[in-house]
Amino acid sequence: MTHHQPRIDTSPHVSDEVRKTTCYMCACRCGINVHMKGGPDGKKHVAYIEGNRDHPVNKGVLCAKGSAGIMQVNAPSRLRAPLKRVGPRGSGEFEEISWDEALQIACDWLEPIRKTDPSKLAFFTGRDQSQSFTGYWAQNFGTPNFAAHGGFCSVNMAAGGIYTMGGAFWEFGQPDWDHTKLFMLFGVAEDHDSNPIKMGIGKIKARGARVIGVNPIRSGYNAVADDWVGITPGTDGLFILSLIHELMRAGKIDLDYLARYTNAPVLVNADPNSPEHGLFLRDTDGKPLVKDRKTGKLMAFDAPGVRPDLSATHEADGVTHRPVMHLMAERYLDPQYSPEAVAERCGITADKIRRIAAEIARVAFDEAFTLDHEWTDFRGETHKTMTGRPVSFHAMRGISAHSNGFQTARALHVLQIILGTVEVPGGFRFKPPYPKPVSAHPTPHCKYAPGQPLDGPHLGFVRGPEDLALKDDGSPARIDKAFTWENPMSAHGLMHMVISNAHAGDPYKIDTLFMYMANMSWNSSMNTRGVIDMLTDTDENGEYVIPRIIYSDAYSSEMVAYADLILPDTTYLERHDCISLLDRPICEADAAADAIRWPVIEPDRDVRGFQTVLVQLANKLKLPGFTAEDGTPRYTDYADYILKHERKPGIGPLAGFRGNGEDVGRGAPNPAQIDRYIENGGFFVSHIPEGANYYKPWNMAYQDWAVGMGIFDKPQPYIFDLYAEPMRKFQLAAEGHGDRQPPDHLRARIKSMMDPLPIWYPPFEDASVDTDEFHVHALTQRPMAMYHSWGTQNAWLRQIHGQNPLYLPTKLWEKHGFAIGDWARVTSAHGEITVPVAHMAALNENTVWTWNAIGKRKGAWALSEDAPEATRGFLLNHLIHELLPPKGDGLRWSNSDPITGQAAWFDLRVKIEKAAPPSEAQPSFAPIKSPVGCGPDHLEWKVGK
């Protein structure tokens, strides 16, 4: 009998051509190879997406999201043409119009505003990666009202890091994967930077390094950690300060590092009666002063040959000046931070806190090592070696999205710094353009005038009350109240407050709300039902309270229905994008790198890249910066802007292939620059010279390299700010000093919260609700297979996360008698939801959680009305309000960090009870009509022949 073996083609024809570009399925910005095949229409189509092995970020690794990008560019939910609303807001009734008409409508709305009062435009963008460009557009329009989504996402992390050490976690730094032996993660979910972190964890575990995960939820990276700390939400800062207490008590801190590279030895005015109490003693050039260990003399911190003394005090004019190190010792050796004092609140045993502190100390000091790399510091001293301390940390939104998140982020940086593990071998390392001191950043600007550009960049870092964005009468200059006494250091703005403030006319009314890629009527807003009502509310004359809304998105999201004019965006494979050193580049710790996206396919719809639309609007409006004095356009589209724009002479959006194609960092515009990027795989890399790649803030070889790259115009070495003097300036104002004074009702809050040394205080919601009733913490996190809400309309990714249960720990599961298939009623001080539940043992015993943004509104995203995302998927957003419950003081306090204004998503407290299973998750909203209708039941196509 003959047996026939199947003939399998093990090398099928994958593609006719490979086009290399940059993924945008999350914030990793990985390099991808897009395989193309010719179709019967004569055009090339996407057949397959894989990782680019030559790319510095992912080195060929690609996740489920990246591979599923093919389903984004074929999604039935893609918008197809510009739209003008013809029915009531929220009805989803639109008519298609031409781009000429759409641009004219937008200009007819925007031009009168610009000529009379530019602040009547509020322009806010979501997760776009071109904020240097969108901010430049808003600045030239003249409105003070611009920001992106960082205010409800990551501002505590960014601001906490920059004010403390000139850089941050997130995308702006990474562990030294080659040398670290102990890696500790705080509040890290799986969606951001996932490929590099997965690769890094694999690398360090392969050589026996240990991983400690601190997170109420043991999923993702925490699931592969060697030790998991299931902390009580909102207490990370208290846990960190207890670790600092233990390390200082044991003397396990790097005194030499603290003396050389931080403001620990800087002298502080210690006279409570002085108007300069708590400020640094400075020389005539304004430089902070230290005492030299050898001579006992006062010297500038950066004087050649100085050996700063960590313990010496100084008397001047009857005032004692004490080093910051004294203040730190008094603060953190206090018994209130002992493991026994914090254990119950943190949900961690005192013994475990001590064990983790001991392990950190052992690895940092007993396993220290040296590299034979000679380098010269900013004081002119040459060092023959570099000391490695192989402990590294990483943190993300889990510690950031609390009302105490700014101080918690700062506390974590202080922990790193006292160990001497920042910018050393084995520790945490900055990615260019960081490190960058606060002094190298702009301050926020808010001066506007009819027909004129804004007087400077919108966002920045305040140095004191003099930099607040206030009008002459002391009222907020910005619609979101960023950079005011309510949230002075709000470096990213407060996007989550824009709609509610505009609706309330507080601090003033606006005319046009212009948003891009920000799903503010659904998963990107607190108080979702309330925001929907605000978007549709009318005044006594029947006019909308927010008169005009312009929105741009690539997909038919929930927000589309609430706009008056839709400017449809392309998908990421159909557009030019610039991932720039001026913004959020793809750098690594050893290299500066940037990247582009380019249209590897042409749109099959009447859509345009949003950045190109802004250029076209700028040309019609004749905005300065975009048009010459005679009104002729400087740029035809976004690609033209990328090639020609110079932020200052020789510095443009892209750092590679400048001038004749050989210049790096600085150089004249190169008309062939984008072509060179495409030839190089869509990216550019410039490696930091060996010996310059550690100790970056103080290493003059790095500083000189950074000047050559255009990161600095001159070297800007600096010391880390364990003690943040700008915060003390706000405290002084609250104590009655200075010309700019806070309102009386905020004085006590500013004095207590804006401590220049990191502190911990309970999350605000804990003090605003009855925690005996609302005794459970509730969190969301993004899964690895999703990034933005667009992920859950992706046909491939929906098979991974098509619905989201509420996960309950064993203690609550058993207490309420839940079983598989049960539902729960979850109630907060603001709202109520009824949702399916599931059991999860590896979870803080008093915390429930779910995946974020899986739930969809019926009718959106071209999903069927009975899609699981719309019937069993849900949001916790319905339980969260942008304002805290009333305290009885006549005020409504923002549900935000009081320092930065970051939305306190993770402060949520709830109660849970078993509920009869409803027909679908509650609340259930009426379906919205989508301009693209519903997708087909069966989605299938064949690419190529």
mmCIF file of N, CA and C in Angstrom, residues 780-864:
data_model
loop_
_atom_site.group_PDB
_atom_site.id
_atom_site.type_symbol
_atom_site.label_atom_id
_atom_site.label_comp_id
_atom_site.label_asym_id
_atom_site.label_seq_id
_atom_site.Cartn_x
_atom_site.Cartn_y
_atom_site.Cartn_z
ATOM 1 N N THR A 780 -7.776 50.050 36.937
ATOM 2 C CA THR A 780 -7.724 49.507 35.583
ATOM 3 C C THR A 780 -6.267 49.442 35.149
ATOM 4 N N GLN A 781 -5.988 48.569 34.202
ATOM 5 C CA GLN A 781 -4.687 48.597 33.544
ATOM 6 C C GLN A 781 -4.864 48.117 32.114
ATOM 7 N N ARG A 782 -3.940 48.542 31.270
ATOM 8 C CA ARG A 782 -4.027 48.139 29.871
ATOM 9 C C ARG A 782 -3.337 46.799 29.679
ATOM 10 N N PRO A 783 -3.931 45.937 28.851
ATOM 11 C CA PRO A 783 -3.292 44.645 28.576
ATOM 12 C C PRO A 783 -2.200 44.788 27.530
ATOM 13 N N MET A 784 -1.345 43.791 27.455
ATOM 14 C CA MET A 784 -0.265 43.811 26.474
ATOM 15 C C MET A 784 -0.804 43.861 25.049
ATOM 16 N N ALA A 785 -1.975 43.296 24.822
ATOM 17 C CA ALA A 785 -2.506 43.223 23.466
ATOM 18 C C ALA A 785 -3.278 44.471 23.042
ATOM 19 N N MET A 786 -3.341 45.463 23.908
ATOM 20 C CA MET A 786 -4.057 46.698 23.575
ATOM 21 C C MET A 786 -3.199 47.888 24.001
ATOM 22 N N TYR A 787 -3.408 49.000 23.332
ATOM 23 C CA TYR A 787 -2.735 50.236 23.741
ATOM 24 C C TYR A 787 -3.761 51.343 23.871
ATOM 25 N N HIS A 788 -4.401 51.669 22.796
ATOM 26 C CA HIS A 788 -5.402 52.712 22.745
ATOM 27 C C HIS A 788 -6.746 52.026 22.567
ATOM 28 N N SER A 789 -7.827 52.762 22.701
ATOM 29 C CA SER A 789 -9.140 52.144 22.520
ATOM 30 C C SER A 789 -9.312 51.564 21.129
ATOM 31 N N TRP A 790 -8.490 52.030 20.150
ATOM 32 C CA TRP A 790 -8.634 51.458 18.803
ATOM 33 C C TRP A 790 -8.274 49.976 18.754
ATOM 34 N N GLY A 791 -7.513 49.473 19.737
ATOM 35 C CA GLY A 791 -7.122 48.077 19.708
ATOM 36 C C GLY A 791 -8.294 47.125 19.776
ATOM 37 N N THR A 792 -9.347 47.514 20.485
ATOM 38 C CA THR A 792 -10.461 46.587 20.688
ATOM 39 C C THR A 792 -11.459 46.611 19.551
ATOM 40 N N GLN A 793 -11.109 47.227 18.406
ATOM 41 C CA GLN A 793 -11.921 47.026 17.211
ATOM 42 C C GLN A 793 -11.107 46.291 16.158
ATOM 43 N N ASN A 794 -9.929 45.790 16.600
ATOM 44 C CA ASN A 794 -9.029 45.063 15.710
ATOM 45 C C ASN A 794 -9.448 43.586 15.688
ATOM 46 N N ALA A 795 -9.732 43.071 14.510
ATOM 47 C CA ALA A 795 -10.313 41.724 14.396
ATOM 48 C C ALA A 795 -9.431 40.647 15.015
ATOM 49 N N TRP A 796 -8.115 40.814 14.978
ATOM 50 C CA TRP A 796 -7.230 39.824 15.585
ATOM 51 C C TRP A 796 -7.152 40.011 17.098
ATOM 52 N N LEU A 797 -6.985 41.255 17.529
ATOM 53 C CA LEU A 797 -6.789 41.505 18.960
ATOM 54 C C LEU A 797 -8.074 41.266 19.754
ATOM 55 N N ARG A 798 -9.221 41.429 19.114
ATOM 56 C CA ARG A 798 -10.486 41.168 19.807
ATOM 57 C C ARG A 798 -10.578 39.717 20.265
ATOM 58 N N GLN A 799 -9.890 38.820 19.581
ATOM 59 C CA GLN A 799 -9.934 37.411 19.973
ATOM 60 C C GLN A 799 -9.167 37.165 21.268
ATOM 61 N N ILE A 800 -8.278 38.097 21.634
ATOM 62 C CA ILE A 800 -7.539 37.986 22.890
ATOM 63 C C ILE A 800 -8.332 38.629 24.024
ATOM 64 N N HIS A 801 -8.865 39.820 23.767
ATOM 65 C CA HIS A 801 -9.630 40.556 24.783
ATOM 66 C C HIS A 801 -10.914 41.073 24.142
ATOM 67 N N GLY A 802 -11.933 40.233 24.080
ATOM 68 C CA GLY A 802 -13.204 40.673 23.537
ATOM 69 C C GLY A 802 -14.160 41.177 24.598
ATOM 70 N N GLN A 803 -13.846 40.882 25.850
ATOM 71 C CA GLN A 803 -14.655 41.358 26.969
ATOM 72 C C GLN A 803 -13.749 41.416 28.184
ATOM 73 N N ASN A 804 -14.209 42.067 29.221
ATOM 74 C CA ASN A 804 -13.361 42.230 30.408
ATOM 75 C C ASN A 804 -14.167 42.011 31.686
ATOM 76 N N PRO A 805 -13.865 40.959 32.425
ATOM 77 C CA PRO A 805 -14.503 40.805 33.736
ATOM 78 C C PRO A 805 -13.859 41.719 34.765
ATOM 79 N N LEU A 806 -14.526 41.878 35.880
ATOM 80 C CA LEU A 806 -13.926 42.528 37.042
ATOM 81 C C LEU A 806 -13.278 41.429 37.876
ATOM 82 N N TYR A 807 -11.976 41.534 38.067
ATOM 83 C CA TYR A 807 -11.241 40.500 38.810
ATOM 84 C C TYR A 807 -11.293 40.792 40.310
ATOM 85 N N LEU A 808 -11.660 39.763 41.084
ATOM 86 C CA LEU A 808 -11.773 39.876 42.537
ATOM 87 C C LEU A 808 -10.760 38.966 43.213
ATOM 88 N N PRO A 809 -10.157 39.431 44.320
ATOM 89 C CA PRO A 809 -9.250 38.563 45.068
ATOM 90 C C PRO A 809 -10.024 37.508 45.849
ATOM 91 N N THR A 810 -9.307 36.515 46.289
ATOM 92 C CA THR A 810 -9.940 35.395 46.994
ATOM 93 C C THR A 810 -10.763 35.866 48.190
ATOM 94 N N LYS A 811 -10.224 36.807 48.963
ATOM 95 C CA LYS A 811 -10.919 37.274 50.170
ATOM 96 C C LYS A 811 -12.302 37.821 49.831
ATOM 97 N N LEU A 812 -12.420 38.675 48.826
ATOM 98 C CA LEU A 812 -13.710 39.262 48.466
ATOM 99 C C LEU A 812 -14.588 38.253 47.736
ATOM 100 N N TRP A 813 -13.969 37.402 46.939
ATOM 101 C CA TRP A 813 -14.717 36.368 46.214
ATOM 102 C C TRP A 813 -15.473 35.464 47.193
ATOM 103 N N GLU A 814 -14.757 35.020 48.206
ATOM 104 C CA GLU A 814 -15.374 34.107 49.179
ATOM 105 C C GLU A 814 -16.321 34.846 50.122
ATOM 106 N N LYS A 815 -15.958 36.068 50.492
ATOM 107 C CA LYS A 815 -16.813 36.838 51.406
ATOM 108 C C LYS A 815 -18.216 37.022 50.831
ATOM 109 N N HIS A 816 -18.318 37.276 49.533
ATOM 110 C CA HIS A 816 -19.605 37.546 48.905
ATOM 111 C C HIS A 816 -20.214 36.314 48.252
ATOM 112 N N GLY A 817 -19.524 35.176 48.358
ATOM 113 C CA GLY A 817 -20.082 33.939 47.830
ATOM 114 C C GLY A 817 -20.193 33.901 46.318
ATOM 115 N N PHE A 818 -19.236 34.505 45.623
ATOM 116 C CA PHE A 818 -19.283 34.521 44.162
ATOM 117 C C PHE A 818 -18.926 33.144 43.597
ATOM 118 N N ALA A 819 -19.462 32.860 42.425
ATOM 119 C CA ALA A 819 -19.137 31.652 41.674
ATOM 120 C C ALA A 819 -18.933 32.031 40.215
ATOM 121 N N ILE A 820 -18.355 31.119 39.468
ATOM 122 C CA ILE A 820 -18.112 31.372 38.046
ATOM 123 C C ILE A 820 -19.435 31.723 37.357
ATOM 124 N N GLY A 821 -19.423 32.795 36.581
ATOM 125 C CA GLY A 821 -20.615 33.240 35.868
ATOM 126 C C GLY A 821 -21.415 34.298 36.589
ATOM 127 N N ASP A 822 -21.022 34.655 37.808
ATOM 128 C CA ASP A 822 -21.758 35.654 38.577
ATOM 129 C C ASP A 822 -21.448 37.071 38.107
ATOM 130 N N TRP A 823 -22.331 37.977 38.546
ATOM 131 C CA TRP A 823 -22.179 39.407 38.270
ATOM 132 C C TRP A 823 -22.160 40.157 39.600
ATOM 133 N N ALA A 824 -21.586 41.364 39.572
ATOM 134 C CA ALA A 824 -21.513 42.186 40.779
ATOM 135 C C ALA A 824 -22.006 43.593 40.484
ATOM 136 N N ARG A 825 -22.621 44.174 41.496
ATOM 137 C CA ARG A 825 -22.940 45.599 41.468
ATOM 138 C C ARG A 825 -21.807 46.323 42.180
ATOM 139 N N VAL A 826 -21.170 47.250 41.487
ATOM 140 C CA VAL A 826 -20.029 47.990 42.029
ATOM 141 C C VAL A 826 -20.440 49.447 42.126
ATOM 142 N N THR A 827 -20.312 50.005 43.320
ATOM 143 C CA THR A 827 -20.797 51.362 43.579
ATOM 144 C C THR A 827 -19.682 52.216 44.143
ATOM 145 N N SER A 828 -19.574 53.438 43.652
ATOM 146 C CA SER A 828 -18.653 54.430 44.198
ATOM 147 C C SER A 828 -19.466 55.604 44.733
ATOM 148 N N ALA A 829 -18.798 56.603 45.234
ATOM 149 C CA ALA A 829 -19.500 57.800 45.696
ATOM 150 C C ALA A 829 -20.137 58.543 44.533
ATOM 151 N N HIS A 830 -19.762 58.191 43.309
ATOM 152 C CA HIS A 830 -20.256 58.919 42.135
ATOM 153 C C HIS A 830 -21.247 58.123 41.307
ATOM 154 N N GLY A 831 -21.056 56.812 41.178
ATOM 155 C CA GLY A 831 -21.891 56.065 40.247
ATOM 156 C C GLY A 831 -21.954 54.590 40.564
ATOM 157 N N GLU A 832 -22.559 53.848 39.626
ATOM 158 C CA GLU A 832 -22.788 52.422 39.828
ATOM 159 C C GLU A 832 -22.669 51.692 38.500
ATOM 160 N N ILE A 833 -22.066 50.500 38.538
ATOM 161 C CA ILE A 833 -22.002 49.624 37.373
ATOM 162 C C ILE A 833 -22.380 48.214 37.808
ATOM 163 N N THR A 834 -22.869 47.423 36.868
ATOM 164 C CA THR A 834 -23.136 46.003 37.123
ATOM 165 C C THR A 834 -22.406 45.214 36.042
ATOM 166 N N VAL A 835 -21.517 44.321 36.477
ATOM 167 C CA VAL A 835 -20.548 43.746 35.537
ATOM 168 C C VAL A 835 -20.253 42.289 35.890
ATOM 169 N N PRO A 836 -19.754 41.517 34.916
ATOM 170 C CA PRO A 836 -19.346 40.143 35.209
ATOM 171 C C PRO A 836 -18.068 40.118 36.032
ATOM 172 N N VAL A 837 -17.915 39.081 36.858
ATOM 173 C CA VAL A 837 -16.753 38.976 37.741
ATOM 174 C C VAL A 837 -15.985 37.690 37.461
ATOM 175 N N ALA A 838 -14.731 37.712 37.890
ATOM 176 C CA ALA A 838 -13.877 36.534 37.806
ATOM 177 C C ALA A 838 -12.964 36.518 39.020
ATOM 178 N N HIS A 839 -12.482 35.345 39.374
ATOM 179 C CA HIS A 839 -11.633 35.167 40.548
ATOM 180 C C HIS A 839 -10.166 35.244 40.144
ATOM 181 N N MET A 840 -9.361 35.965 40.937
ATOM 182 C CA MET A 840 -7.914 36.029 40.712
ATOM 183 C C MET A 840 -7.223 36.000 42.066
ATOM 184 N N ALA A 841 -6.429 34.992 42.312
ATOM 185 C CA ALA A 841 -5.786 34.847 43.616
ATOM 186 C C ALA A 841 -4.606 35.793 43.784
ATOM 187 N N ALA A 842 -3.871 36.045 42.703
ATOM 188 C CA ALA A 842 -2.647 36.859 42.796
ATOM 189 C C ALA A 842 -3.006 38.333 42.690
ATOM 190 N N LEU A 843 -3.628 38.828 43.742
ATOM 191 C CA LEU A 843 -4.180 40.178 43.739
ATOM 192 C C LEU A 843 -4.234 40.679 45.175
ATOM 193 N N ASN A 844 -3.912 41.950 45.368
ATOM 194 C CA ASN A 844 -4.045 42.544 46.692
ATOM 195 C C ASN A 844 -5.435 42.241 47.249
ATOM 196 N N GLU A 845 -5.499 41.822 48.495
ATOM 197 C CA GLU A 845 -6.743 41.260 49.036
ATOM 198 C C GLU A 845 -7.882 42.259 49.139
ATOM 199 N N ASN A 846 -7.613 43.548 48.973
ATOM 200 C CA ASN A 846 -8.666 44.547 49.079
ATOM 201 C C ASN A 846 -8.791 45.367 47.802
ATOM 202 N N THR A 847 -8.415 44.764 46.680
ATOM 203 C CA THR A 847 -8.394 45.471 45.398
ATOM 204 C C THR A 847 -9.110 44.654 44.339
ATOM 205 N N VAL A 848 -9.896 45.339 43.509
ATOM 206 C CA VAL A 848 -10.481 44.724 42.314
ATOM 207 C C VAL A 848 -9.954 45.497 41.107
ATOM 208 N N TRP A 849 -9.984 44.829 39.955
ATOM 209 C CA TRP A 849 -9.458 45.518 38.779
ATOM 210 C C TRP A 849 -10.059 44.944 37.511
ATOM 211 N N THR A 850 -9.860 45.695 36.406
ATOM 212 C CA THR A 850 -10.271 45.212 35.098
ATOM 213 C C THR A 850 -9.371 45.804 34.040
ATOM 214 N N TRP A 851 -9.450 45.249 32.814
ATOM 215 C CA TRP A 851 -8.715 45.829 31.692
ATOM 216 C C TRP A 851 -9.393 47.120 31.260
ATOM 217 N N ASN A 852 -8.589 48.069 30.875
ATOM 218 C CA ASN A 852 -9.106 49.387 30.498
ATOM 219 C C ASN A 852 -9.504 49.419 29.021
ATOM 220 N N ALA A 853 -10.567 50.155 28.738
ATOM 221 C CA ALA A 853 -10.976 50.531 27.372
ATOM 222 C C ALA A 853 -11.407 49.351 26.509
ATOM 223 N N ILE A 854 -11.727 48.208 27.120
ATOM 224 C CA ILE A 854 -12.271 47.101 26.330
ATOM 225 C C ILE A 854 -13.735 47.393 25.990
ATOM 226 N N GLY A 855 -14.471 47.911 26.973
ATOM 227 C CA GLY A 855 -15.882 48.213 26.748
ATOM 228 C C GLY A 855 -16.073 49.258 25.667
ATOM 229 N N LYS A 856 -17.066 49.034 24.832
ATOM 230 C CA LYS A 856 -17.382 49.939 23.729
ATOM 231 C C LYS A 856 -18.858 50.324 23.790
ATOM 232 N N ARG A 857 -19.143 51.505 23.253
ATOM 233 C CA ARG A 857 -20.549 51.901 23.155
ATOM 234 C C ARG A 857 -21.156 51.292 21.897
ATOM 235 N N LYS A 858 -22.378 50.845 22.019
ATOM 236 C CA LYS A 858 -23.055 50.251 20.866
ATOM 237 C C LYS A 858 -23.079 51.232 19.702
ATOM 238 N N GLY A 859 -22.762 50.720 18.527
ATOM 239 C CA GLY A 859 -22.790 51.540 17.327
ATOM 240 C C GLY A 859 -21.450 52.118 16.950
ATOM 241 N N ALA A 860 -20.506 52.213 17.905
ATOM 242 C CA ALA A 860 -19.193 52.784 17.612
ATOM 243 C C ALA A 860 -18.271 51.718 17.031
ATOM 244 N N TRP A 861 -17.220 52.171 16.391
ATOM 245 C CA TRP A 861 -16.130 51.318 15.919
ATOM 246 C C TRP A 861 -16.587 50.270 14.891
ATOM 247 N N ALA A 862 -17.745 50.480 14.272
ATOM 248 C CA ALA A 862 -18.297 49.560 13.271
ATOM 249 C C ALA A 862 -18.572 48.175 13.839
ATOM 250 N N LEU A 863 -18.647 48.066 15.175
ATOM 251 C CA LEU A 863 -18.969 46.790 15.808
ATOM 252 C C LEU A 863 -20.482 46.594 15.820
ATOM 253 N N SER A 864 -20.899 45.356 15.812
ATOM 254 C CA SER A 864 -22.334 45.088 15.903
ATOM 255 C C SER A 864 -22.825 45.447 17.299
#
